[in-house]
Amino acid sequence: PEDGRVTLRICLVGRFDREVPPPAQRAALIALCRDLCAEHGVPPERVVGAAKREGLSIAWVRDRLRR
């Protein structure tokens, strides 16, 4: 981006139109997000996403990052 910010994107693989990601996959997502946020000094409020499935919304991710 022209403003110098960097964007990191994470893609989960699965059939989320049919089911919520399994607990291990959700735990790995949160661990990865925590590591990346800590490494790059990104607060949970700056984490954005396109996930809209029940059990995996961006609000769900941010809530777990704050714990």
mmCIF file with all atom_site columns, N, CA and C in Angstrom:
data_model
loop_
_atom_site.group_PDB
_atom_site.id
_atom_site.type_symbol
_atom_site.label_atom_id
_atom_site.label_alt_id
_atom_site.label_comp_id
_atom_site.label_asym_id
_atom_site.label_entity_id
_atom_site.label_seq_id
_atom_site.pdbx_PDB_ins_code
_atom_site.Cartn_x
_atom_site.Cartn_y
_atom_site.Cartn_z
_atom_site.occupancy
_atom_site.B_iso_or_equiv
_atom_site.pdbx_formal_charge
_atom_site.auth_seq_id
_atom_site.auth_comp_id
_atom_site.auth_asym_id
_atom_site.auth_atom_id
_atom_site.pdbx_PDB_model_num
ATOM 1   N N  . PRO A 1 1  ? 0.822   -1.207  0.000  1.00 0.00 ? 1  PRO A N  1
ATOM 2   C CA . PRO A 1 1  ? 0.000   0.000   0.000  1.00 0.00 ? 1  PRO A CA 1
ATOM 3   C C  . PRO A 1 1  ? 0.854   1.255   0.000  1.00 0.00 ? 1  PRO A C  1
ATOM 4   N N  . GLU A 1 2  ? 0.318   2.299   -0.508 1.00 0.00 ? 2  GLU A N  1
ATOM 5   C CA . GLU A 1 2  ? 1.056   3.554   -0.608 1.00 0.00 ? 2  GLU A CA 1
ATOM 6   C C  . GLU A 1 2  ? 1.381   4.165   0.743  1.00 0.00 ? 2  GLU A C  1
ATOM 7   N N  . ASP A 1 3  ? 0.600   3.862   1.760  1.00 0.00 ? 3  ASP A N  1
ATOM 8   C CA . ASP A 1 3  ? 0.836   4.449   3.079  1.00 0.00 ? 3  ASP A CA 1
ATOM 9   C C  . ASP A 1 3  ? 1.898   3.703   3.873  1.00 0.00 ? 3  ASP A C  1
ATOM 10  N N  . GLY A 1 4  ? 2.496   2.666   3.299  1.00 0.00 ? 4  GLY A N  1
ATOM 11  C CA . GLY A 1 4  ? 3.577   1.948   3.954  1.00 0.00 ? 4  GLY A CA 1
ATOM 12  C C  . GLY A 1 4  ? 3.145   0.809   4.848  1.00 0.00 ? 4  GLY A C  1
ATOM 13  N N  . ARG A 1 5  ? 1.841   0.615   5.013  1.00 0.00 ? 5  ARG A N  1
ATOM 14  C CA . ARG A 1 5  ? 1.367   -0.490  5.845  1.00 0.00 ? 5  ARG A CA 1
ATOM 15  C C  . ARG A 1 5  ? 1.510   -1.810  5.097  1.00 0.00 ? 5  ARG A C  1
ATOM 16  N N  . VAL A 1 6  ? 1.686   -2.850  5.857  1.00 0.00 ? 6  VAL A N  1
ATOM 17  C CA . VAL A 1 6  ? 1.798   -4.194  5.301  1.00 0.00 ? 6  VAL A CA 1
ATOM 18  C C  . VAL A 1 6  ? 0.556   -4.985  5.689  1.00 0.00 ? 6  VAL A C  1
ATOM 19  N N  . THR A 1 7  ? 0.075   -5.788  4.787  1.00 0.00 ? 7  THR A N  1
ATOM 20  C CA . THR A 1 7  ? -1.086  -6.623  5.048  1.00 0.00 ? 7  THR A CA 1
ATOM 21  C C  . THR A 1 7  ? -0.663  -8.083  5.042  1.00 0.00 ? 7  THR A C  1
ATOM 22  N N  . LEU A 1 8  ? -1.059  -8.794  6.072  1.00 0.00 ? 8  LEU A N  1
ATOM 23  C CA . LEU A 1 8  ? -0.850  -10.246 6.132  1.00 0.00 ? 8  LEU A CA 1
ATOM 24  C C  . LEU A 1 8  ? -2.214  -10.903 5.984  1.00 0.00 ? 8  LEU A C  1
ATOM 25  N N  . ARG A 1 9  ? -2.291  -11.928 5.175  1.00 0.00 ? 9  ARG A N  1
ATOM 26  C CA . ARG A 1 9  ? -3.553  -12.638 4.999  1.00 0.00 ? 9  ARG A CA 1
ATOM 27  C C  . ARG A 1 9  ? -3.377  -14.100 5.385  1.00 0.00 ? 9  ARG A C  1
ATOM 28  N N  . ILE A 1 10 ? -4.395  -14.633 6.046  1.00 0.00 ? 10 ILE A N  1
ATOM 29  C CA . ILE A 1 10 ? -4.394  -16.031 6.462  1.00 0.00 ? 10 ILE A CA 1
ATOM 30  C C  . ILE A 1 10 ? -5.610  -16.690 5.817  1.00 0.00 ? 10 ILE A C  1
ATOM 31  N N  . CYS A 1 11 ? -5.404  -17.828 5.248  1.00 0.00 ? 11 CYS A N  1
ATOM 32  C CA . CYS A 1 11 ? -6.492  -18.559 4.605  1.00 0.00 ? 11 CYS A CA 1
ATOM 33  C C  . CYS A 1 11 ? -6.651  -19.919 5.271  1.00 0.00 ? 11 CYS A C  1
ATOM 34  N N  . LEU A 1 12 ? -7.851  -20.187 5.755  1.00 0.00 ? 12 LEU A N  1
ATOM 35  C CA . LEU A 1 12 ? -8.154  -21.502 6.306  1.00 0.00 ? 12 LEU A CA 1
ATOM 36  C C  . LEU A 1 12 ? -8.750  -22.360 5.200  1.00 0.00 ? 12 LEU A C  1
ATOM 37  N N  . VAL A 1 13 ? -8.382  -23.614 5.182  1.00 0.00 ? 13 VAL A N  1
ATOM 38  C CA . VAL A 1 13 ? -8.881  -24.539 4.174  1.00 0.00 ? 13 VAL A CA 1
ATOM 39  C C  . VAL A 1 13 ? -9.981  -25.398 4.783  1.00 0.00 ? 13 VAL A C  1
ATOM 40  N N  . GLY A 1 14 ? -11.097 -25.490 4.099  1.00 0.00 ? 14 GLY A N  1
ATOM 41  C CA . GLY A 1 14 ? -12.187 -26.318 4.581  1.00 0.00 ? 14 GLY A CA 1
ATOM 42  C C  . GLY A 1 14 ? -13.476 -26.011 3.862  1.00 0.00 ? 14 GLY A C  1
ATOM 43  N N  . ARG A 1 15 ? -14.510 -26.741 4.195  1.00 0.00 ? 15 ARG A N  1
ATOM 44  C CA . ARG A 1 15 ? -15.842 -26.547 3.622  1.00 0.00 ? 15 ARG A CA 1
ATOM 45  C C  . ARG A 1 15 ? -16.703 -25.810 4.641  1.00 0.00 ? 15 ARG A C  1
ATOM 46  N N  . PHE A 1 16 ? -16.404 -24.545 4.856  1.00 0.00 ? 16 PHE A N  1
ATOM 47  C CA . PHE A 1 16 ? -17.062 -23.791 5.908  1.00 0.00 ? 16 PHE A CA 1
ATOM 48  C C  . PHE A 1 16 ? -18.486 -23.383 5.557  1.00 0.00 ? 16 PHE A C  1
ATOM 49  N N  . ASP A 1 17 ? -18.902 -23.684 4.336  1.00 0.00 ? 17 ASP A N  1
ATOM 50  C CA . ASP A 1 17 ? -20.310 -23.521 4.001  1.00 0.00 ? 17 ASP A CA 1
ATOM 51  C C  . ASP A 1 17 ? -21.126 -24.670 4.583  1.00 0.00 ? 17 ASP A C  1
ATOM 52  N N  . ARG A 1 18 ? -20.422 -25.709 5.031  1.00 0.00 ? 18 ARG A N  1
ATOM 53  C CA . ARG A 1 18 ? -21.085 -26.903 5.575  1.00 0.00 ? 18 ARG A CA 1
ATOM 54  C C  . ARG A 1 18 ? -20.843 -27.107 7.074  1.00 0.00 ? 18 ARG A C  1
ATOM 55  N N  . GLU A 1 19 ? -19.683 -26.654 7.555  1.00 0.00 ? 19 GLU A N  1
ATOM 56  C CA . GLU A 1 19 ? -19.353 -26.901 8.968  1.00 0.00 ? 19 GLU A CA 1
ATOM 57  C C  . GLU A 1 19 ? -18.361 -25.863 9.472  1.00 0.00 ? 19 GLU A C  1
ATOM 58  N N  . VAL A 1 20 ? -18.367 -25.700 10.779 1.00 0.00 ? 20 VAL A N  1
ATOM 59  C CA . VAL A 1 20 ? -17.415 -24.804 11.452 1.00 0.00 ? 20 VAL A CA 1
ATOM 60  C C  . VAL A 1 20 ? -16.056 -25.497 11.477 1.00 0.00 ? 20 VAL A C  1
ATOM 61  N N  . PRO A 1 21 ? -14.967 -24.736 11.345 1.00 0.00 ? 21 PRO A N  1
ATOM 62  C CA . PRO A 1 21 ? -13.643 -25.370 11.430 1.00 0.00 ? 21 PRO A CA 1
ATOM 63  C C  . PRO A 1 21 ? -13.502 -26.134 12.746 1.00 0.00 ? 21 PRO A C  1
ATOM 64  N N  . PRO A 1 22 ? -12.811 -27.269 12.727 1.00 0.00 ? 22 PRO A N  1
ATOM 65  C CA . PRO A 1 22 ? -12.644 -28.050 13.951 1.00 0.00 ? 22 PRO A CA 1
ATOM 66  C C  . PRO A 1 22 ? -11.835 -27.285 15.008 1.00 0.00 ? 22 PRO A C  1
ATOM 67  N N  . PRO A 1 23 ? -11.988 -27.652 16.272 1.00 0.00 ? 23 PRO A N  1
ATOM 68  C CA . PRO A 1 23 ? -11.293 -26.947 17.360 1.00 0.00 ? 23 PRO A CA 1
ATOM 69  C C  . PRO A 1 23 ? -9.785  -26.814 17.146 1.00 0.00 ? 23 PRO A C  1
ATOM 70  N N  . ALA A 1 24 ? -9.117  -27.834 16.651 1.00 0.00 ? 24 ALA A N  1
ATOM 71  C CA . ALA A 1 24 ? -7.664  -27.752 16.447 1.00 0.00 ? 24 ALA A CA 1
ATOM 72  C C  . ALA A 1 24 ? -7.315  -26.691 15.410 1.00 0.00 ? 24 ALA A C  1
ATOM 73  N N  . GLN A 1 25 ? -8.126  -26.576 14.376 1.00 0.00 ? 25 GLN A N  1
ATOM 74  C CA . GLN A 1 25 ? -7.862  -25.574 13.338 1.00 0.00 ? 25 GLN A CA 1
ATOM 75  C C  . GLN A 1 25 ? -8.113  -24.168 13.878 1.00 0.00 ? 25 GLN A C  1
ATOM 76  N N  . ARG A 1 26 ? -9.160  -24.006 14.669 1.00 0.00 ? 26 ARG A N  1
ATOM 77  C CA . ARG A 1 26 ? -9.429  -22.701 15.277 1.00 0.00 ? 26 ARG A CA 1
ATOM 78  C C  . ARG A 1 26 ? -8.324  -22.327 16.261 1.00 0.00 ? 26 ARG A C  1
ATOM 79  N N  . ALA A 1 27 ? -7.850  -23.285 17.043 1.00 0.00 ? 27 ALA A N  1
ATOM 80  C CA . ALA A 1 27 ? -6.760  -23.019 17.995 1.00 0.00 ? 27 ALA A CA 1
ATOM 81  C C  . ALA A 1 27 ? -5.485  -22.622 17.261 1.00 0.00 ? 27 ALA A C  1
ATOM 82  N N  . ALA A 1 28 ? -5.197  -23.295 16.149 1.00 0.00 ? 28 ALA A N  1
ATOM 83  C CA . ALA A 1 28 ? -4.002  -22.954 15.362 1.00 0.00 ? 28 ALA A CA 1
ATOM 84  C C  . ALA A 1 28 ? -4.129  -21.549 14.768 1.00 0.00 ? 28 ALA A C  1
ATOM 85  N N  . LEU A 1 29 ? -5.330  -21.180 14.334 1.00 0.00 ? 29 LEU A N  1
ATOM 86  C CA . LEU A 1 29 ? -5.557  -19.831 13.809 1.00 0.00 ? 29 LEU A CA 1
ATOM 87  C C  . LEU A 1 29 ? -5.257  -18.778 14.871 1.00 0.00 ? 29 LEU A C  1
ATOM 88  N N  . ILE A 1 30 ? -5.778  -18.983 16.074 1.00 0.00 ? 30 ILE A N  1
ATOM 89  C CA . ILE A 1 30 ? -5.569  -18.015 17.153 1.00 0.00 ? 30 ILE A CA 1
ATOM 90  C C  . ILE A 1 30 ? -4.093  -17.952 17.526 1.00 0.00 ? 30 ILE A C  1
ATOM 91  N N  . ALA A 1 31 ? -3.421  -19.088 17.611 1.00 0.00 ? 31 ALA A N  1
ATOM 92  C CA . ALA A 1 31 ? -1.990  -19.094 17.943 1.00 0.00 ? 31 ALA A CA 1
ATOM 93  C C  . ALA A 1 31 ? -1.190  -18.344 16.883 1.00 0.00 ? 31 ALA A C  1
ATOM 94  N N  . LEU A 1 32 ? -1.498  -18.567 15.617 1.00 0.00 ? 32 LEU A N  1
ATOM 95  C CA . LEU A 1 32 ? -0.801  -17.870 14.540 1.00 0.00 ? 32 LEU A CA 1
ATOM 96  C C  . LEU A 1 32 ? -1.066  -16.369 14.609 1.00 0.00 ? 32 LEU A C  1
ATOM 97  N N  . CYS A 1 33 ? -2.322  -15.986 14.814 1.00 0.00 ? 33 CYS A N  1
ATOM 98  C CA . CYS A 1 33 ? -2.657  -14.564 14.921 1.00 0.00 ? 33 CYS A CA 1
ATOM 99  C C  . CYS A 1 33 ? -1.948  -13.915 16.107 1.00 0.00 ? 33 CYS A C  1
ATOM 100 N N  . ARG A 1 34 ? -1.926  -14.600 17.245 1.00 0.00 ? 34 ARG A N  1
ATOM 101 C CA . ARG A 1 34 ? -1.224  -14.057 18.419 1.00 0.00 ? 34 ARG A CA 1
ATOM 102 C C  . ARG A 1 34 ? 0.257   -13.843 18.128 1.00 0.00 ? 34 ARG A C  1
ATOM 103 N N  . ASP A 1 35 ? 0.888   -14.843 17.522 1.00 0.00 ? 35 ASP A N  1
ATOM 104 C CA . ASP A 1 35 ? 2.315   -14.732 17.202 1.00 0.00 ? 35 ASP A CA 1
ATOM 105 C C  . ASP A 1 35 ? 2.574   -13.568 16.249 1.00 0.00 ? 35 ASP A C  1
ATOM 106 N N  . LEU A 1 36 ? 1.772   -13.461 15.195 1.00 0.00 ? 36 LEU A N  1
ATOM 107 C CA . LEU A 1 36 ? 1.964   -12.389 14.218 1.00 0.00 ? 36 LEU A CA 1
ATOM 108 C C  . LEU A 1 36 ? 1.691   -11.019 14.833 1.00 0.00 ? 36 LEU A C  1
ATOM 109 N N  . CYS A 1 37 ? 0.644   -10.919 15.644 1.00 0.00 ? 37 CYS A N  1
ATOM 110 C CA . CYS A 1 37 ? 0.339   -9.643  16.302 1.00 0.00 ? 37 CYS A CA 1
ATOM 111 C C  . CYS A 1 37 ? 1.470   -9.225  17.235 1.00 0.00 ? 37 CYS A C  1
ATOM 112 N N  . ALA A 1 38 ? 1.986   -10.167 18.007 1.00 0.00 ? 38 ALA A N  1
ATOM 113 C CA . ALA A 1 38 ? 3.089   -9.860  18.921 1.00 0.00 ? 38 ALA A CA 1
ATOM 114 C C  . ALA A 1 38 ? 4.342   -9.460  18.152 1.00 0.00 ? 38 ALA A C  1
ATOM 115 N N  . GLU A 1 39 ? 4.657   -10.201 17.117 1.00 0.00 ? 39 GLU A N  1
ATOM 116 C CA . GLU A 1 39 ? 5.866   -9.929  16.332 1.00 0.00 ? 39 GLU A CA 1
ATOM 117 C C  . GLU A 1 39 ? 5.814   -8.570  15.645 1.00 0.00 ? 39 GLU A C  1
ATOM 118 N N  . HIS A 1 40 ? 4.623   -8.162  15.211 1.00 0.00 ? 40 HIS A N  1
ATOM 119 C CA . HIS A 1 40 ? 4.497   -6.923  14.443 1.00 0.00 ? 40 HIS A CA 1
ATOM 120 C C  . HIS A 1 40 ? 3.846   -5.787  15.221 1.00 0.00 ? 40 HIS A C  1
ATOM 121 N N  . GLY A 1 41 ? 3.564   -6.009  16.511 1.00 0.00 ? 41 GLY A N  1
ATOM 122 C CA . GLY A 1 41 ? 2.984   -4.954  17.348 1.00 0.00 ? 41 GLY A CA 1
ATOM 123 C C  . GLY A 1 41 ? 1.587   -4.534  16.913 1.00 0.00 ? 41 GLY A C  1
ATOM 124 N N  . VAL A 1 42 ? 0.785   -5.487  16.504 1.00 0.00 ? 42 VAL A N  1
ATOM 125 C CA . VAL A 1 42 ? -0.561  -5.193  16.027 1.00 0.00 ? 42 VAL A CA 1
ATOM 126 C C  . VAL A 1 42 ? -1.571  -5.510  17.131 1.00 0.00 ? 42 VAL A C  1
ATOM 127 N N  . PRO A 1 43 ? -2.355  -4.509  17.580 1.00 0.00 ? 43 PRO A N  1
ATOM 128 C CA . PRO A 1 43 ? -3.379  -4.788  18.590 1.00 0.00 ? 43 PRO A CA 1
ATOM 129 C C  . PRO A 1 43 ? -4.569  -5.525  17.956 1.00 0.00 ? 43 PRO A C  1
ATOM 130 N N  . PRO A 1 44 ? -5.321  -6.278  18.754 1.00 0.00 ? 44 PRO A N  1
ATOM 131 C CA . PRO A 1 44 ? -6.470  -7.017  18.214 1.00 0.00 ? 44 PRO A CA 1
ATOM 132 C C  . PRO A 1 44 ? -7.458  -6.144  17.433 1.00 0.00 ? 44 PRO A C  1
ATOM 133 N N  . GLU A 1 45 ? -7.590  -4.879  17.808 1.00 0.00 ? 45 GLU A N  1
ATOM 134 C CA . GLU A 1 45 ? -8.526  -3.979  17.132 1.00 0.00 ? 45 GLU A CA 1
ATOM 135 C C  . GLU A 1 45 ? -8.166  -3.760  15.667 1.00 0.00 ? 45 GLU A C  1
ATOM 136 N N  . ARG A 1 46 ? -6.904  -3.973  15.323 1.00 0.00 ? 46 ARG A N  1
ATOM 137 C CA . ARG A 1 46 ? -6.452  -3.759  13.938 1.00 0.00 ? 46 ARG A CA 1
ATOM 138 C C  . ARG A 1 46 ? -6.587  -5.014  13.077 1.00 0.00 ? 46 ARG A C  1
ATOM 139 N N  . VAL A 1 47 ? -6.982  -6.125  13.692 1.00 0.00 ? 47 VAL A N  1
ATOM 140 C CA . VAL A 1 47 ? -7.160  -7.367  12.944 1.00 0.00 ? 47 VAL A CA 1
ATOM 141 C C  . VAL A 1 47 ? -8.503  -7.297  12.231 1.00 0.00 ? 47 VAL A C  1
ATOM 142 N N  . VAL A 1 48 ? -8.482  -7.486  10.935 1.00 0.00 ? 48 VAL A N  1
ATOM 143 C CA . VAL A 1 48 ? -9.710  -7.465  10.139 1.00 0.00 ? 48 VAL A CA 1
ATOM 144 C C  . VAL A 1 48 ? -9.818  -8.766  9.367  1.00 0.00 ? 48 VAL A C  1
ATOM 145 N N  . GLY A 1 49 ? -10.990 -9.039  8.873  1.00 0.00 ? 49 GLY A N  1
ATOM 146 C CA . GLY A 1 49 ? -11.148 -10.277 8.127  1.00 0.00 ? 49 GLY A CA 1
ATOM 147 C C  . GLY A 1 49 ? -12.439 -10.339 7.359  1.00 0.00 ? 49 GLY A C  1
ATOM 148 N N  . ALA A 1 50 ? -12.558 -11.379 6.587  1.00 0.00 ? 50 ALA A N  1
ATOM 149 C CA . ALA A 1 50 ? -13.739 -11.581 5.761  1.00 0.00 ? 50 ALA A CA 1
ATOM 150 C C  . ALA A 1 50 ? -14.584 -12.749 6.247  1.00 0.00 ? 50 ALA A C  1
ATOM 151 N N  . ALA A 1 51 ? -14.134 -13.435 7.293  1.00 0.00 ? 51 ALA A N  1
ATOM 152 C CA . ALA A 1 51 ? -14.866 -14.607 7.784  1.00 0.00 ? 51 ALA A CA 1
ATOM 153 C C  . ALA A 1 51 ? -16.234 -14.183 8.303  1.00 0.00 ? 51 ALA A C  1
ATOM 154 N N  . LYS A 1 52 ? -17.256 -14.861 7.840  1.00 0.00 ? 52 LYS A N  1
ATOM 155 C CA . LYS A 1 52 ? -18.611 -14.526 8.268  1.00 0.00 ? 52 LYS A CA 1
ATOM 156 C C  . LYS A 1 52 ? -19.388 -15.749 8.718  1.00 0.00 ? 52 LYS A C  1
ATOM 157 N N  . ARG A 1 53 ? -18.718 -16.861 8.839  1.00 0.00 ? 53 ARG A N  1
ATOM 158 C CA . ARG A 1 53 ? -19.393 -18.089 9.243  1.00 0.00 ? 53 ARG A CA 1
ATOM 159 C C  . ARG A 1 53 ? -19.591 -18.122 10.749 1.00 0.00 ? 53 ARG A C  1
ATOM 160 N N  . GLU A 1 54 ? -20.666 -18.752 11.163 1.00 0.00 ? 54 GLU A N  1
ATOM 161 C CA . GLU A 1 54 ? -20.933 -18.901 12.587 1.00 0.00 ? 54 GLU A CA 1
ATOM 162 C C  . GLU A 1 54 ? -19.763 -19.623 13.248 1.00 0.00 ? 54 GLU A C  1
ATOM 163 N N  . GLY A 1 55 ? -19.305 -19.087 14.372 1.00 0.00 ? 55 GLY A N  1
ATOM 164 C CA . GLY A 1 55 ? -18.206 -19.707 15.094 1.00 0.00 ? 55 GLY A CA 1
ATOM 165 C C  . GLY A 1 55 ? -16.837 -19.278 14.610 1.00 0.00 ? 55 GLY A C  1
ATOM 166 N N  . LEU A 1 56 ? -16.782 -18.441 13.593 1.00 0.00 ? 56 LEU A N  1
ATOM 167 C CA . LEU A 1 56 ? -15.480 -18.006 13.084 1.00 0.00 ? 56 LEU A CA 1
ATOM 168 C C  . LEU A 1 56 ? -15.560 -16.586 12.528 1.00 0.00 ? 56 LEU A C  1
ATOM 169 N N  . SER A 1 57 ? -16.262 -15.708 13.193 1.00 0.00 ? 57 SER A N  1
ATOM 170 C CA . SER A 1 57 ? -16.338 -14.324 12.758 1.00 0.00 ? 57 SER A CA 1
ATOM 171 C C  . SER A 1 57 ? -15.083 -13.593 13.214 1.00 0.00 ? 57 SER A C  1
ATOM 172 N N  . ILE A 1 58 ? -14.843 -12.423 12.647 1.00 0.00 ? 58 ILE A N  1
ATOM 173 C CA . ILE A 1 58 ? -13.680 -11.637 13.064 1.00 0.00 ? 58 ILE A CA 1
ATOM 174 C C  . ILE A 1 58 ? -13.834 -11.215 14.529 1.00 0.00 ? 58 ILE A C  1
ATOM 175 N N  . ALA A 1 59 ? -15.075 -11.000 14.983 1.00 0.00 ? 59 ALA A N  1
ATOM 176 C CA . ALA A 1 59 ? -15.298 -10.683 16.399 1.00 0.00 ? 59 ALA A CA 1
ATOM 177 C C  . ALA A 1 59 ? -14.870 -11.854 17.276 1.00 0.00 ? 59 ALA A C  1
ATOM 178 N N  . TRP A 1 60 ? -15.144 -13.085 16.827 1.00 0.00 ? 60 TRP A N  1
ATOM 179 C CA . TRP A 1 60 ? -14.723 -14.284 17.557 1.00 0.00 ? 60 TRP A CA 1
ATOM 180 C C  . TRP A 1 60 ? -13.208 -14.331 17.656 1.00 0.00 ? 60 TRP A C  1
ATOM 181 N N  . VAL A 1 61 ? -12.515 -14.036 16.570 1.00 0.00 ? 61 VAL A N  1
ATOM 182 C CA . VAL A 1 61 ? -11.046 -14.037 16.559 1.00 0.00 ? 61 VAL A CA 1
ATOM 183 C C  . VAL A 1 61 ? -10.521 -12.959 17.497 1.00 0.00 ? 61 VAL A C  1
ATOM 184 N N  . ARG A 1 62 ? -11.022 -11.725 17.379 1.00 0.00 ? 62 ARG A N  1
ATOM 185 C CA . ARG A 1 62 ? -10.537 -10.622 18.234 1.00 0.00 ? 62 ARG A CA 1
ATOM 186 C C  . ARG A 1 62 ? -10.762 -10.929 19.711 1.00 0.00 ? 62 ARG A C  1
ATOM 187 N N  . ASP A 1 63 ? -11.917 -11.496 20.043 1.00 0.00 ? 63 ASP A N  1
ATOM 188 C CA . ASP A 1 63 ? -12.209 -11.846 21.425 1.00 0.00 ? 63 ASP A CA 1
ATOM 189 C C  . ASP A 1 63 ? -11.156 -12.798 21.984 1.00 0.00 ? 63 ASP A C  1
ATOM 190 N N  . ARG A 1 64 ? -10.770 -13.787 21.210 1.00 0.00 ? 64 ARG A N  1
ATOM 191 C CA . ARG A 1 64 ? -9.770  -14.737 21.669 1.00 0.00 ? 64 ARG A CA 1
ATOM 192 C C  . ARG A 1 64 ? -8.369  -14.139 21.702 1.00 0.00 ? 64 ARG A C  1
ATOM 193 N N  . LEU A 1 65 ? -8.094  -13.183 20.859 1.00 0.00 ? 65 LEU A N  1
ATOM 194 C CA . LEU A 1 65 ? -6.787  -12.528 20.903 1.00 0.00 ? 65 LEU A CA 1
ATOM 195 C C  . LEU A 1 65 ? -6.637  -11.663 22.155 1.00 0.00 ? 65 LEU A C  1
ATOM 196 N N  . ARG A 1 66 ? -7.738  -11.161 22.666 1.00 0.00 ? 66 ARG A N  1
ATOM 197 C CA . ARG A 1 66 ? -7.695  -10.317 23.865 1.00 0.00 ? 66 ARG A CA 1
ATOM 198 C C  . ARG A 1 66 ? -7.541  -11.116 25.164 1.00 0.00 ? 66 ARG A C  1
ATOM 199 N N  . ARG A 1 67 ? -7.766  -12.416 25.101 1.00 0.00 ? 67 ARG A N  1
ATOM 200 C CA . ARG A 1 67 ? -7.706  -13.256 26.316 1.00 0.00 ? 67 ARG A CA 1
ATOM 201 C C  . ARG A 1 67 ? -6.287  -13.509 26.749 1.00 0.00 ? 67 ARG A C  1
#
